[in-house]
mmCIF file of C-alpha atoms and ligand atoms in Angstrom:
data_model
loop_
_atom_site.group_PDB
_atom_site.id
_atom_site.type_symbol
_atom_site.label_atom_id
_atom_site.label_comp_id
_atom_site.label_asym_id
_atom_site.label_seq_id
_atom_site.Cartn_x
_atom_site.Cartn_y
_atom_site.Cartn_z
ATOM 1 C CA UNK A 21 -48.442 30.502 85.254
ATOM 2 C CA UNK A 22 -44.834 29.522 85.812
ATOM 3 C CA UNK A 23 -43.556 26.817 83.508
ATOM 4 C CA UNK A 24 -40.118 25.342 84.053
ATOM 5 C CA UNK A 25 -38.107 22.670 82.359
ATOM 6 C CA UNK A 26 -34.507 21.494 82.387
ATOM 7 C CA UNK A 27 -32.497 20.489 79.373
ATOM 8 C CA UNK A 28 -29.641 18.039 79.688
ATOM 9 C CA UNK A 29 -26.348 19.202 78.265
ATOM 10 C CA UNK A 30 -25.304 16.023 76.545
ATOM 11 C CA UNK A 31 -24.228 17.268 73.123
ATOM 12 C CA UNK A 32 -25.288 19.311 70.130
ATOM 13 C CA UNK A 33 -29.090 18.962 69.800
ATOM 14 C CA UNK A 34 -30.207 16.872 66.800
ATOM 15 C CA UNK A 35 -33.279 17.107 64.580
ATOM 16 C CA UNK A 36 -35.275 14.899 66.998
ATOM 17 C CA UNK A 37 -34.458 17.253 69.888
ATOM 18 C CA UNK A 38 -35.348 20.267 67.731
ATOM 19 C CA UNK A 39 -38.708 19.068 66.433
ATOM 20 C CA UNK A 40 -39.648 17.011 69.499
ATOM 21 C CA UNK A 41 -38.557 19.314 72.328
ATOM 22 C CA UNK A 42 -36.907 22.653 71.534
ATOM 23 C CA UNK A 43 -39.368 24.133 69.009
ATOM 24 C CA UNK A 44 -42.498 23.031 70.966
ATOM 25 C CA UNK A 45 -41.039 24.444 74.208
ATOM 26 C CA UNK A 46 -40.239 27.743 72.527
ATOM 27 C CA UNK A 47 -43.766 28.081 71.181
ATOM 28 C CA UNK A 48 -45.126 27.253 74.621
ATOM 29 C CA UNK A 49 -42.937 29.935 76.172
ATOM 30 C CA UNK A 50 -44.549 32.436 73.816
ATOM 31 C CA UNK A 51 -48.123 31.365 74.534
ATOM 32 C CA UNK A 52 -50.445 33.527 76.638
ATOM 33 C CA UNK A 53 -48.867 34.997 79.715
ATOM 34 C CA UNK A 54 -46.744 32.000 80.547
ATOM 35 C CA UNK A 55 -43.695 32.834 82.593
ATOM 36 C CA UNK A 56 -41.151 30.314 81.362
ATOM 37 C CA UNK A 57 -37.947 29.209 83.070
ATOM 38 C CA UNK A 58 -35.666 27.093 80.883
ATOM 39 C CA UNK A 59 -32.328 25.938 82.151
ATOM 40 C CA UNK A 60 -29.383 23.795 81.165
ATOM 41 C CA UNK A 61 -28.999 20.990 83.695
ATOM 42 C CA UNK A 62 -25.211 21.021 83.839
ATOM 43 C CA UNK A 63 -25.026 19.940 87.497
ATOM 44 C CA UNK A 64 -26.965 16.807 86.641
ATOM 45 C CA UNK A 65 -24.396 16.094 83.923
ATOM 46 C CA UNK A 66 -21.716 15.634 86.613
ATOM 47 C CA UNK A 67 -23.289 12.287 87.503
ATOM 48 C CA UNK A 68 -21.974 10.912 84.210
ATOM 49 C CA UNK A 69 -19.685 13.409 82.443
ATOM 50 C CA UNK A 70 -16.271 13.976 84.006
ATOM 51 C CA UNK A 71 -14.468 15.864 81.228
ATOM 52 C CA UNK A 72 -14.595 19.617 81.991
ATOM 53 C CA UNK A 73 -13.991 20.710 78.375
ATOM 54 C CA UNK A 74 -16.726 18.458 77.123
ATOM 55 C CA UNK A 75 -19.141 19.767 79.753
ATOM 56 C CA UNK A 76 -18.405 23.355 78.799
ATOM 57 C CA UNK A 77 -18.652 22.640 75.065
ATOM 58 C CA UNK A 78 -21.954 20.772 75.461
ATOM 59 C CA UNK A 79 -23.414 23.517 77.612
ATOM 60 C CA UNK A 80 -22.536 26.174 75.047
ATOM 61 C CA UNK A 81 -23.844 24.043 72.179
ATOM 62 C CA UNK A 82 -27.181 23.523 73.930
ATOM 63 C CA UNK A 83 -27.473 27.220 74.762
ATOM 64 C CA UNK A 84 -26.576 28.201 71.181
ATOM 65 C CA UNK A 85 -29.134 25.756 69.764
ATOM 66 C CA UNK A 86 -31.963 27.166 71.892
ATOM 67 C CA UNK A 87 -31.092 30.753 71.069
ATOM 68 C CA UNK A 88 -30.686 29.903 67.382
ATOM 69 C CA UNK A 89 -34.153 28.337 67.402
ATOM 70 C CA UNK A 90 -35.663 31.600 68.556
ATOM 71 C CA UNK A 91 -35.738 31.500 72.348
ATOM 72 C CA UNK A 92 -36.435 35.046 73.469
ATOM 73 C CA UNK A 93 -34.250 35.821 76.476
ATOM 74 C CA UNK A 94 -36.293 38.923 77.251
ATOM 75 C CA UNK A 95 -39.328 36.756 77.851
ATOM 76 C CA UNK A 96 -37.836 33.551 79.113
ATOM 77 C CA UNK A 97 -35.533 33.153 82.089
ATOM 78 C CA UNK A 98 -32.793 31.107 80.430
ATOM 79 C CA UNK A 99 -29.921 30.040 82.655
ATOM 80 C CA UNK A 100 -27.330 27.486 83.542
ATOM 81 C CA UNK A 101 -28.263 25.412 86.612
ATOM 82 C CA UNK A 102 -24.763 25.759 88.100
ATOM 83 C CA UNK A 103 -24.994 29.554 87.995
ATOM 84 C CA UNK A 104 -27.613 29.415 90.741
ATOM 85 C CA UNK A 105 -25.794 27.734 93.639
ATOM 86 C CA UNK A 106 -28.893 28.138 95.824
ATOM 87 C CA UNK A 107 -30.159 24.952 94.189
ATOM 88 C CA UNK A 108 -27.526 22.841 95.928
ATOM 89 C CA UNK A 109 -28.412 24.216 99.364
ATOM 90 C CA UNK A 110 -32.075 23.464 98.773
ATOM 91 C CA UNK A 111 -31.097 19.981 97.584
ATOM 92 C CA UNK A 112 -29.532 19.364 100.991
ATOM 93 C CA UNK A 113 -32.682 20.333 102.916
ATOM 94 C CA UNK A 114 -34.803 18.223 100.586
ATOM 95 C CA UNK A 115 -32.491 15.218 100.887
ATOM 96 C CA UNK A 116 -32.915 15.230 104.645
ATOM 97 C CA UNK A 117 -36.682 14.996 104.141
ATOM 98 C CA UNK A 118 -36.492 12.201 101.547
ATOM 99 C CA UNK A 119 -36.827 8.554 102.606
ATOM 100 C CA UNK A 120 -34.055 6.489 100.972
ATOM 101 C CA UNK A 121 -36.438 3.806 99.616
ATOM 102 C CA UNK A 122 -38.096 6.460 97.436
ATOM 103 C CA UNK A 123 -34.761 7.020 95.711
ATOM 104 C CA UNK A 124 -33.918 3.314 95.610
ATOM 105 C CA UNK A 125 -37.078 2.866 93.554
ATOM 106 C CA UNK A 126 -36.264 5.584 91.025
ATOM 107 C CA UNK A 127 -35.906 4.193 87.485
ATOM 108 C CA UNK A 128 -32.808 6.308 86.926
ATOM 109 C CA UNK A 129 -31.084 4.630 89.899
ATOM 110 C CA UNK A 130 -32.324 1.140 89.013
ATOM 111 C CA UNK A 131 -31.101 1.575 85.427
ATOM 112 C CA UNK A 132 -27.685 2.585 86.705
ATOM 113 C CA UNK A 133 -27.592 -0.486 88.978
ATOM 114 C CA UNK A 134 -28.653 -2.713 86.107
ATOM 115 C CA UNK A 135 -25.576 -1.637 84.143
ATOM 116 C CA UNK A 136 -23.553 -3.586 86.676
ATOM 117 C CA UNK A 137 -21.295 -0.740 87.782
ATOM 118 C CA UNK A 138 -21.424 0.868 91.226
ATOM 119 C CA UNK A 139 -23.525 4.037 90.869
ATOM 120 C CA UNK A 140 -22.253 7.184 92.567
ATOM 121 C CA UNK A 141 -24.339 8.994 95.174
ATOM 122 C CA UNK A 142 -25.066 11.719 92.623
ATOM 123 C CA UNK A 143 -27.007 9.209 90.552
ATOM 124 C CA UNK A 144 -28.890 8.197 93.705
ATOM 125 C CA UNK A 145 -29.702 11.809 94.551
ATOM 126 C CA UNK A 146 -30.446 12.881 90.982
ATOM 127 C CA UNK A 147 -34.224 13.116 91.610
ATOM 128 C CA UNK A 148 -33.691 15.323 94.673
ATOM 129 C CA UNK A 149 -31.611 17.817 92.719
ATOM 130 C CA UNK A 150 -34.367 17.783 90.127
ATOM 131 C CA UNK A 151 -36.969 18.419 92.854
ATOM 132 C CA UNK A 152 -34.870 21.378 94.032
ATOM 133 C CA UNK A 153 -34.700 22.693 90.432
ATOM 134 C CA UNK A 154 -38.479 22.755 90.344
ATOM 135 C CA UNK A 155 -39.392 23.812 93.900
ATOM 136 C CA UNK A 156 -36.826 26.608 94.051
ATOM 137 C CA UNK A 157 -38.765 28.593 91.446
ATOM 138 C CA UNK A 158 -42.364 28.163 92.666
ATOM 139 C CA UNK A 159 -43.094 26.210 89.501
ATOM 140 C CA UNK A 160 -46.690 25.404 88.513
ATOM 141 C CA UNK A 161 -46.137 23.262 85.434
ATOM 142 C CA UNK A 162 -43.221 21.095 84.276
ATOM 143 C CA UNK A 163 -43.383 19.932 80.651
ATOM 144 C CA UNK A 164 -41.366 16.713 80.366
ATOM 145 C CA UNK A 165 -41.185 13.467 78.444
ATOM 146 C CA UNK A 166 -42.800 10.268 79.762
ATOM 147 C CA UNK A 167 -39.448 9.102 81.119
ATOM 148 C CA UNK A 168 -39.454 11.937 83.663
ATOM 149 C CA UNK A 169 -42.915 11.207 85.077
ATOM 150 C CA UNK A 170 -41.580 9.365 88.108
ATOM 151 C CA UNK A 171 -39.163 12.182 88.905
ATOM 152 C CA UNK A 172 -42.112 14.552 89.047
ATOM 153 C CA UNK A 173 -43.958 12.208 91.397
ATOM 154 C CA UNK A 174 -40.906 12.138 93.652
ATOM 155 C CA UNK A 175 -40.772 15.947 93.556
ATOM 156 C CA UNK A 176 -44.399 16.172 94.645
ATOM 157 C CA UNK A 177 -43.851 13.625 97.426
ATOM 158 C CA UNK A 178 -40.859 15.508 98.794
ATOM 159 C CA UNK A 179 -42.735 18.821 98.601
ATOM 160 C CA UNK A 180 -45.705 17.328 100.496
ATOM 161 C CA UNK A 181 -43.507 15.972 103.281
ATOM 162 C CA UNK A 182 -41.781 19.327 103.601
ATOM 163 C CA UNK A 183 -45.000 21.337 103.496
ATOM 164 C CA UNK A 184 -46.639 19.146 106.115
ATOM 165 C CA UNK A 185 -43.732 19.762 108.451
ATOM 166 C CA UNK A 186 -43.012 23.427 107.828
ATOM 167 C CA UNK A 187 -46.184 24.952 106.444
ATOM 168 C CA UNK A 188 -48.424 24.111 103.504
ATOM 169 C CA UNK A 189 -47.432 27.303 101.720
ATOM 170 C CA UNK A 190 -43.692 26.579 101.756
ATOM 171 C CA UNK A 191 -43.569 25.040 98.305
ATOM 172 C CA UNK A 192 -45.873 25.404 95.331
ATOM 173 C CA UNK A 193 -47.059 21.935 94.260
ATOM 174 C CA UNK A 194 -45.888 21.389 90.653
ATOM 175 C CA UNK A 195 -47.809 19.459 87.993
ATOM 176 C CA UNK A 196 -46.135 17.425 85.262
ATOM 177 C CA UNK A 197 -47.300 18.077 81.726
ATOM 178 C CA UNK A 198 -46.608 15.089 79.568
ATOM 179 C CA UNK A 199 -47.483 15.833 75.983
ATOM 180 C CA UNK A 200 -48.418 12.512 74.446
ATOM 181 C CA UNK A 201 -49.083 14.282 71.131
ATOM 182 C CA UNK A 202 -45.430 15.124 70.563
ATOM 183 C CA UNK A 203 -44.112 13.177 67.632
ATOM 184 C CA UNK A 204 -41.203 10.809 67.727
ATOM 185 C CA UNK A 205 -38.752 11.702 65.011
ATOM 186 C CA UNK A 206 -37.209 8.671 63.300
ATOM 187 C CA UNK A 207 -33.457 8.447 62.860
ATOM 188 C CA UNK A 208 -31.407 7.485 59.818
ATOM 189 C CA UNK A 209 -32.072 3.785 60.493
ATOM 190 C CA UNK A 210 -35.807 4.137 61.163
ATOM 191 C CA UNK A 211 -35.527 3.708 64.940
ATOM 192 C CA UNK A 212 -36.204 6.698 67.217
ATOM 193 C CA UNK A 213 -33.570 9.327 66.526
ATOM 194 C CA UNK A 214 -31.231 9.294 69.509
ATOM 195 C CA UNK A 215 -27.616 10.057 70.319
ATOM 196 C CA UNK A 216 -27.361 6.640 71.890
ATOM 197 C CA UNK A 217 -28.309 4.902 68.609
ATOM 198 C CA UNK A 218 -25.866 6.928 66.564
ATOM 199 C CA UNK A 219 -28.605 7.591 63.989
ATOM 200 C CA UNK A 220 -28.973 11.356 64.232
ATOM 201 C CA UNK A 221 -29.334 14.137 61.707
ATOM 202 C CA UNK A 222 -27.705 17.225 63.070
ATOM 203 C CA UNK A 223 -28.761 20.371 61.274
ATOM 204 C CA UNK A 224 -26.121 22.431 63.071
ATOM 205 C CA UNK A 225 -23.242 20.545 61.455
ATOM 206 C CA UNK A 226 -21.219 22.057 58.602
ATOM 207 C CA UNK A 227 -22.833 21.223 55.254
ATOM 208 C CA UNK A 228 -20.332 18.509 54.332
ATOM 209 C CA UNK A 229 -20.930 16.555 57.535
ATOM 210 C CA UNK A 230 -24.682 17.045 57.370
ATOM 211 C CA UNK A 231 -24.585 15.692 53.816
ATOM 212 C CA UNK A 232 -22.748 12.614 55.050
ATOM 213 C CA UNK A 233 -25.474 11.950 57.613
ATOM 214 C CA UNK A 234 -28.228 12.390 55.011
ATOM 215 C CA UNK A 235 -26.444 10.142 52.499
ATOM 216 C CA UNK A 236 -26.135 7.535 55.262
ATOM 217 C CA UNK A 237 -29.897 7.162 55.687
ATOM 218 C CA UNK A 238 -30.798 3.492 55.370
ATOM 219 C CA UNK A 239 -33.041 2.533 52.417
ATOM 220 C CA UNK A 240 -33.984 -0.713 50.709
ATOM 221 C CA UNK A 241 -32.179 -1.726 47.533
ATOM 222 C CA UNK A 242 -34.861 -0.930 44.929
ATOM 223 C CA UNK A 243 -33.401 0.305 41.639
ATOM 224 C CA UNK A 244 -33.965 3.815 40.319
ATOM 225 C CA UNK A 245 -36.671 2.651 37.896
ATOM 226 C CA UNK A 246 -38.793 0.733 40.388
ATOM 227 C CA UNK A 247 -41.778 2.383 42.138
ATOM 228 C CA UNK A 248 -41.154 2.852 45.864
ATOM 229 C CA UNK A 249 -43.289 2.908 48.988
ATOM 230 C CA UNK A 250 -43.023 6.299 50.749
ATOM 231 C CA UNK A 251 -44.716 4.924 53.881
ATOM 232 C CA UNK A 252 -41.839 2.598 54.695
ATOM 233 C CA UNK A 253 -38.906 4.707 53.537
ATOM 234 C CA UNK A 254 -36.722 6.599 56.024
ATOM 235 C CA UNK A 255 -35.734 9.384 53.602
ATOM 236 C CA UNK A 256 -39.349 10.238 52.846
ATOM 237 C CA UNK A 257 -40.336 10.100 56.531
ATOM 238 C CA UNK A 258 -37.731 12.724 57.345
ATOM 239 C CA UNK A 259 -38.507 14.787 54.254
ATOM 240 C CA UNK A 260 -42.190 14.913 55.230
ATOM 241 C CA UNK A 261 -41.303 16.340 58.630
ATOM 242 C CA UNK A 262 -39.053 19.079 57.307
ATOM 243 C CA UNK A 263 -40.501 20.057 53.913
ATOM 244 C CA UNK A 264 -43.559 22.145 52.954
ATOM 245 C CA UNK A 265 -46.623 19.871 52.417
ATOM 246 C CA UNK A 266 -46.704 20.470 48.626
ATOM 247 C CA UNK A 267 -43.113 19.319 48.302
ATOM 248 C CA UNK A 268 -43.891 16.181 50.311
ATOM 249 C CA UNK A 269 -46.903 15.436 48.094
ATOM 250 C CA UNK A 270 -44.735 15.830 45.006
ATOM 251 C CA UNK A 271 -42.038 13.516 46.371
ATOM 252 C CA UNK A 272 -44.656 10.952 47.320
ATOM 253 C CA UNK A 273 -45.928 10.932 43.732
ATOM 254 C CA UNK A 274 -42.378 10.509 42.381
ATOM 255 C CA UNK A 275 -41.830 7.524 44.682
ATOM 256 C CA UNK A 276 -44.972 5.812 43.454
ATOM 257 C CA UNK A 277 -44.300 6.590 39.777
ATOM 258 C CA UNK A 278 -40.800 5.082 39.712
ATOM 259 C CA UNK A 279 -37.833 6.503 37.820
ATOM 260 C CA UNK A 280 -36.927 8.424 40.965
ATOM 261 C CA UNK A 281 -34.079 7.080 43.082
ATOM 262 C CA UNK A 282 -33.248 7.309 46.772
ATOM 263 C CA UNK A 283 -30.213 9.394 45.772
ATOM 264 C CA UNK A 284 -32.568 12.040 44.350
ATOM 265 C CA UNK A 285 -34.675 11.973 47.488
ATOM 266 C CA UNK A 286 -31.632 12.379 49.721
ATOM 267 C CA UNK A 287 -30.459 15.334 47.681
ATOM 268 C CA UNK A 288 -33.852 16.990 48.064
ATOM 269 C CA UNK A 289 -33.899 16.265 51.782
ATOM 270 C CA UNK A 290 -30.486 17.878 52.232
ATOM 271 C CA UNK A 291 -31.662 20.970 50.333
ATOM 272 C CA UNK A 292 -34.795 21.247 52.432
ATOM 273 C CA UNK A 293 -32.836 20.926 55.686
ATOM 274 C CA UNK A 294 -30.340 23.551 54.556
ATOM 275 C CA UNK A 295 -33.048 26.013 53.555
ATOM 276 C CA UNK A 296 -35.487 25.408 56.391
ATOM 277 C CA UNK A 297 -32.764 25.776 59.021
ATOM 278 C CA UNK A 298 -30.596 28.337 57.190
ATOM 279 C CA UNK A 299 -31.232 31.065 59.733
ATOM 280 C CA UNK A 300 -30.773 28.742 62.718
ATOM 281 C CA UNK A 301 -27.545 27.328 61.293
ATOM 282 C CA UNK A 302 -26.074 30.767 60.729
ATOM 283 C CA UNK A 303 -27.042 31.994 64.195
ATOM 284 C CA UNK A 304 -25.701 28.815 65.804
ATOM 285 C CA UNK A 305 -22.340 29.119 64.024
ATOM 286 C CA UNK A 306 -22.086 32.783 64.994
ATOM 287 C CA UNK A 307 -22.850 32.115 68.660
ATOM 288 C CA UNK A 308 -20.363 29.246 68.838
ATOM 289 C CA UNK A 309 -17.659 31.317 67.147
ATOM 290 C CA UNK A 310 -17.926 34.100 69.715
ATOM 291 C CA UNK A 311 -18.975 32.751 73.090
ATOM 292 C CA UNK A 312 -19.188 36.186 74.702
ATOM 293 C CA UNK A 313 -22.805 36.635 73.571
ATOM 294 C CA UNK A 314 -23.764 33.307 75.146
ATOM 295 C CA UNK A 315 -21.919 34.230 78.328
ATOM 296 C CA UNK A 316 -23.795 37.516 78.469
ATOM 297 C CA UNK A 317 -27.220 36.005 77.838
ATOM 298 C CA UNK A 318 -26.644 33.267 80.414
ATOM 299 C CA UNK A 319 -25.463 35.825 82.968
ATOM 300 C CA UNK A 320 -28.666 37.840 82.514
ATOM 301 C CA UNK A 321 -30.709 34.655 82.953
ATOM 302 C CA UNK A 322 -28.748 33.643 86.044
ATOM 303 C CA UNK A 323 -29.378 36.990 87.665
ATOM 304 C CA UNK A 324 -33.133 36.793 87.052
ATOM 305 C CA UNK A 325 -33.237 33.200 88.304
ATOM 306 C CA UNK A 326 -31.173 33.935 91.406
ATOM 307 C CA UNK A 327 -33.545 36.642 92.568
ATOM 308 C CA UNK A 328 -36.416 34.119 92.652
ATOM 309 C CA UNK A 329 -34.194 31.376 94.085
ATOM 310 C CA UNK A 330 -32.953 33.542 96.938
ATOM 311 C CA UNK A 331 -36.475 34.493 97.981
ATOM 312 C CA UNK A 332 -37.554 30.838 98.117
ATOM 313 C CA UNK A 333 -34.447 29.771 99.963
ATOM 314 C CA UNK A 334 -34.949 32.542 102.496
ATOM 315 C CA UNK A 335 -38.430 31.216 103.159
ATOM 316 C CA UNK A 336 -37.177 27.642 103.542
ATOM 317 C CA UNK A 337 -34.279 28.619 105.807
ATOM 318 C CA UNK A 338 -36.532 30.668 108.053
ATOM 319 C CA UNK A 339 -39.042 27.881 108.458
ATOM 320 C CA UNK A 340 -36.442 25.214 109.104
ATOM 321 C CA UNK A 341 -34.721 27.289 111.790
ATOM 322 C CA UNK A 342 -31.712 28.694 109.940
ATOM 323 C CA UNK A 343 -30.647 32.319 109.693
ATOM 324 C CA UNK A 344 -31.826 35.155 111.866
ATOM 325 C CA UNK A 345 -35.246 35.467 113.523
ATOM 326 C CA UNK A 346 -37.345 32.815 115.199
ATOM 327 C CA UNK A 347 -39.009 30.186 113.013
ATOM 328 C CA UNK A 348 -42.808 30.160 113.114
ATOM 329 C CA UNK A 349 -44.375 27.731 115.603
ATOM 330 C CA UNK A 350 -46.129 24.908 113.823
ATOM 331 C CA UNK A 351 -46.158 21.181 113.225
ATOM 332 C CA UNK A 352 -42.818 19.552 113.956
ATOM 333 C CA UNK A 353 -41.257 16.677 112.119
ATOM 334 C CA UNK A 354 -40.541 13.614 114.163
HETATM 335 P P1 ADP B 407 -31.247 11.461 73.063
HETATM 336 O O1 ADP B 407 -32.217 10.312 72.939
HETATM 337 O O2 ADP B 407 -30.634 11.789 71.759
HETATM 338 O O3 ADP B 407 -30.213 11.239 74.154
HETATM 339 P P2 ADP B 407 -32.460 13.245 74.955
HETATM 340 O O4 ADP B 407 -32.950 12.077 75.767
HETATM 341 O O5 ADP B 407 -31.330 14.065 75.507
HETATM 342 O O6 ADP B 407 -32.089 12.728 73.489
HETATM 343 O O7 ADP B 407 -33.713 14.175 74.645
HETATM 344 C C1 ADP B 407 -33.792 15.555 74.888
HETATM 345 C C2 ADP B 407 -35.199 15.994 74.517
HETATM 346 O O8 ADP B 407 -35.479 15.763 73.127
HETATM 347 C C3 ADP B 407 -36.290 15.234 75.287
HETATM 348 O O9 ADP B 407 -37.333 16.154 75.589
HETATM 349 C C4 ADP B 407 -36.779 14.193 74.304
HETATM 350 O O10 ADP B 407 -38.142 13.846 74.533
HETATM 351 C C5 ADP B 407 -36.598 14.892 72.964
HETATM 352 N N1 ADP B 407 -36.284 13.912 71.905
HETATM 353 C C6 ADP B 407 -35.161 13.168 71.819
HETATM 354 N N2 ADP B 407 -35.167 12.377 70.725
HETATM 355 C C7 ADP B 407 -36.352 12.595 70.120
HETATM 356 C C8 ADP B 407 -36.973 12.071 68.936
HETATM 357 N N3 ADP B 407 -36.379 11.144 68.181
HETATM 358 N N4 ADP B 407 -38.206 12.506 68.612
HETATM 359 C C9 ADP B 407 -38.815 13.438 69.379
HETATM 360 N N5 ADP B 407 -38.296 13.990 70.494
HETATM 361 C C10 ADP B 407 -37.079 13.575 70.875
HETATM 362 N N1 LIG B 408 -33.866 14.987 84.327
HETATM 363 C C1 LIG B 408 -34.300 15.738 83.176
HETATM 364 C C2 LIG B 408 -34.004 14.904 81.901
HETATM 365 O O1 LIG B 408 -33.255 13.973 81.964
HETATM 366 C C3 LIG B 408 -33.615 17.087 83.083
HETATM 367 C C4 LIG B 408 -34.001 17.944 84.240
HETATM 368 C C5 LIG B 408 -33.202 18.276 85.304
HETATM 369 C C6 LIG B 408 -35.270 18.529 84.448
HETATM 370 N N2 LIG B 408 -33.901 19.073 86.165
HETATM 371 C C7 LIG B 408 -35.177 19.249 85.685
HETATM 372 C C8 LIG B 408 -36.471 18.528 83.718
HETATM 373 C C9 LIG B 408 -36.259 19.952 86.201
HETATM 374 C C10 LIG B 408 -37.561 19.255 84.252
HETATM 375 C C11 LIG B 408 -37.450 19.944 85.474
HETATM 376 O O2 LIG B 408 -34.511 15.233 80.835
#
C-alpha cells in the first residue's frame, strides 16, 4: 500500500511535532509492507514565506529532524517537493478541471480572506497543488491531521472529475487517514504546543536554550513545601510524555507529598529530554553542520520520486492529448 504525506517546512520541528507527527509517521513507514513517500512541502511554503534563506534553512531543519528521528531513506522515499517539477505540470492540468467555487470554499482560502489581506493566487490554488502531490504518486492512503480533511475531499473530487473525463484508471483514488488517537502535546503555557503560540519546547536546540524554554514553563505559585497537583501542572504533563513510566510515578508521588518544588521538576524534565533525545540531538547537529549528507539523501529521494512522477505524468499527458501518439477515444469533457 502506498502511503504519502507532506510536511510543511515552517521551522525546526518542536516536541509536539515530534511526538504528534514525526515519530508516529516513522513507525507507520516501518509497518508491514507499506511503501511510504514523505516529502517536504517547500513549494507550498512559497504562498507565505518569501525569504529564500529562511526557506532553505527551514527545509534543511525539517529534513535533519526527520532523519535524526530515524527515518530510513532506504525504505522511505524522502524528498523535497520542489525537486520533482512534474508536480507543477500536473497542478496545471488539475486546475483546469477544478471548478473555482470548490477552491473558494476551502478553509485555507477563507482563513486567508478573513485576515483582511488580499490572498495571492497561490493560496487559492494551494489545494490543487496538494491534490497533485497526492495523485502524482498513485497514493492509496494519506495520513493527515483533522485540519487537512477538506483538502483530501477536494483531491478526491478533482480526481473523480478527471477520471470521468479521461478514464477511470487515470488516477488512484486516495483515502485520508485521520488518526483521532494521536495525542495533543501541551506547550509551556498549557495550550496546544504550537509555533504560533510561542510556547514550544524544542529538543534540537543547544542545551542552554532548551533549558531556558523548560525553565519558562508556566506553573502556579505554590511554595516548595506545599503538596502539588500533578494533573493540572504543565511541567508534570510534559515530564509524563517524555519520561519512563516509573520516573513519572515517582515524580507524581513527590508532587503529592510536598517538599518538592517546580524548580526540581523542571530540572528533572530537562535531564529526561536531554537523555531521551541525546541520539537525535547529536544526529541533528551533525546533519545541520554538514549539509552535504542532507543534499545527498534528498537527491536520492528525488530520483526515486521522479521515476514514479514521470510515469504518471506520461499517462495523464497521453490521455489529455499531449505528447506523441493519439489519445484513446473515450468520454469527452464538455
Ligand atoms: P504548529 O502548530 O507548530 O505550526 P504544524 O501545524 O506545522 O505545527 O504541525 C505539523 C505536524 O505536527 C502536524 O501533523 C500536526 O498535527 C503535528 N502537531 C503540531 N503541534 C502538535 C501538538 N501540540 N501535539 C501533537 N501534534 C502536533
Ligand atoms: N497541506 C499540508 C499541511 O498543511 C501539507 C501537505 C502538502 C500535504 N501536500 C500534501 C499533506 C500532500 C499530505 C499530502 O500540513
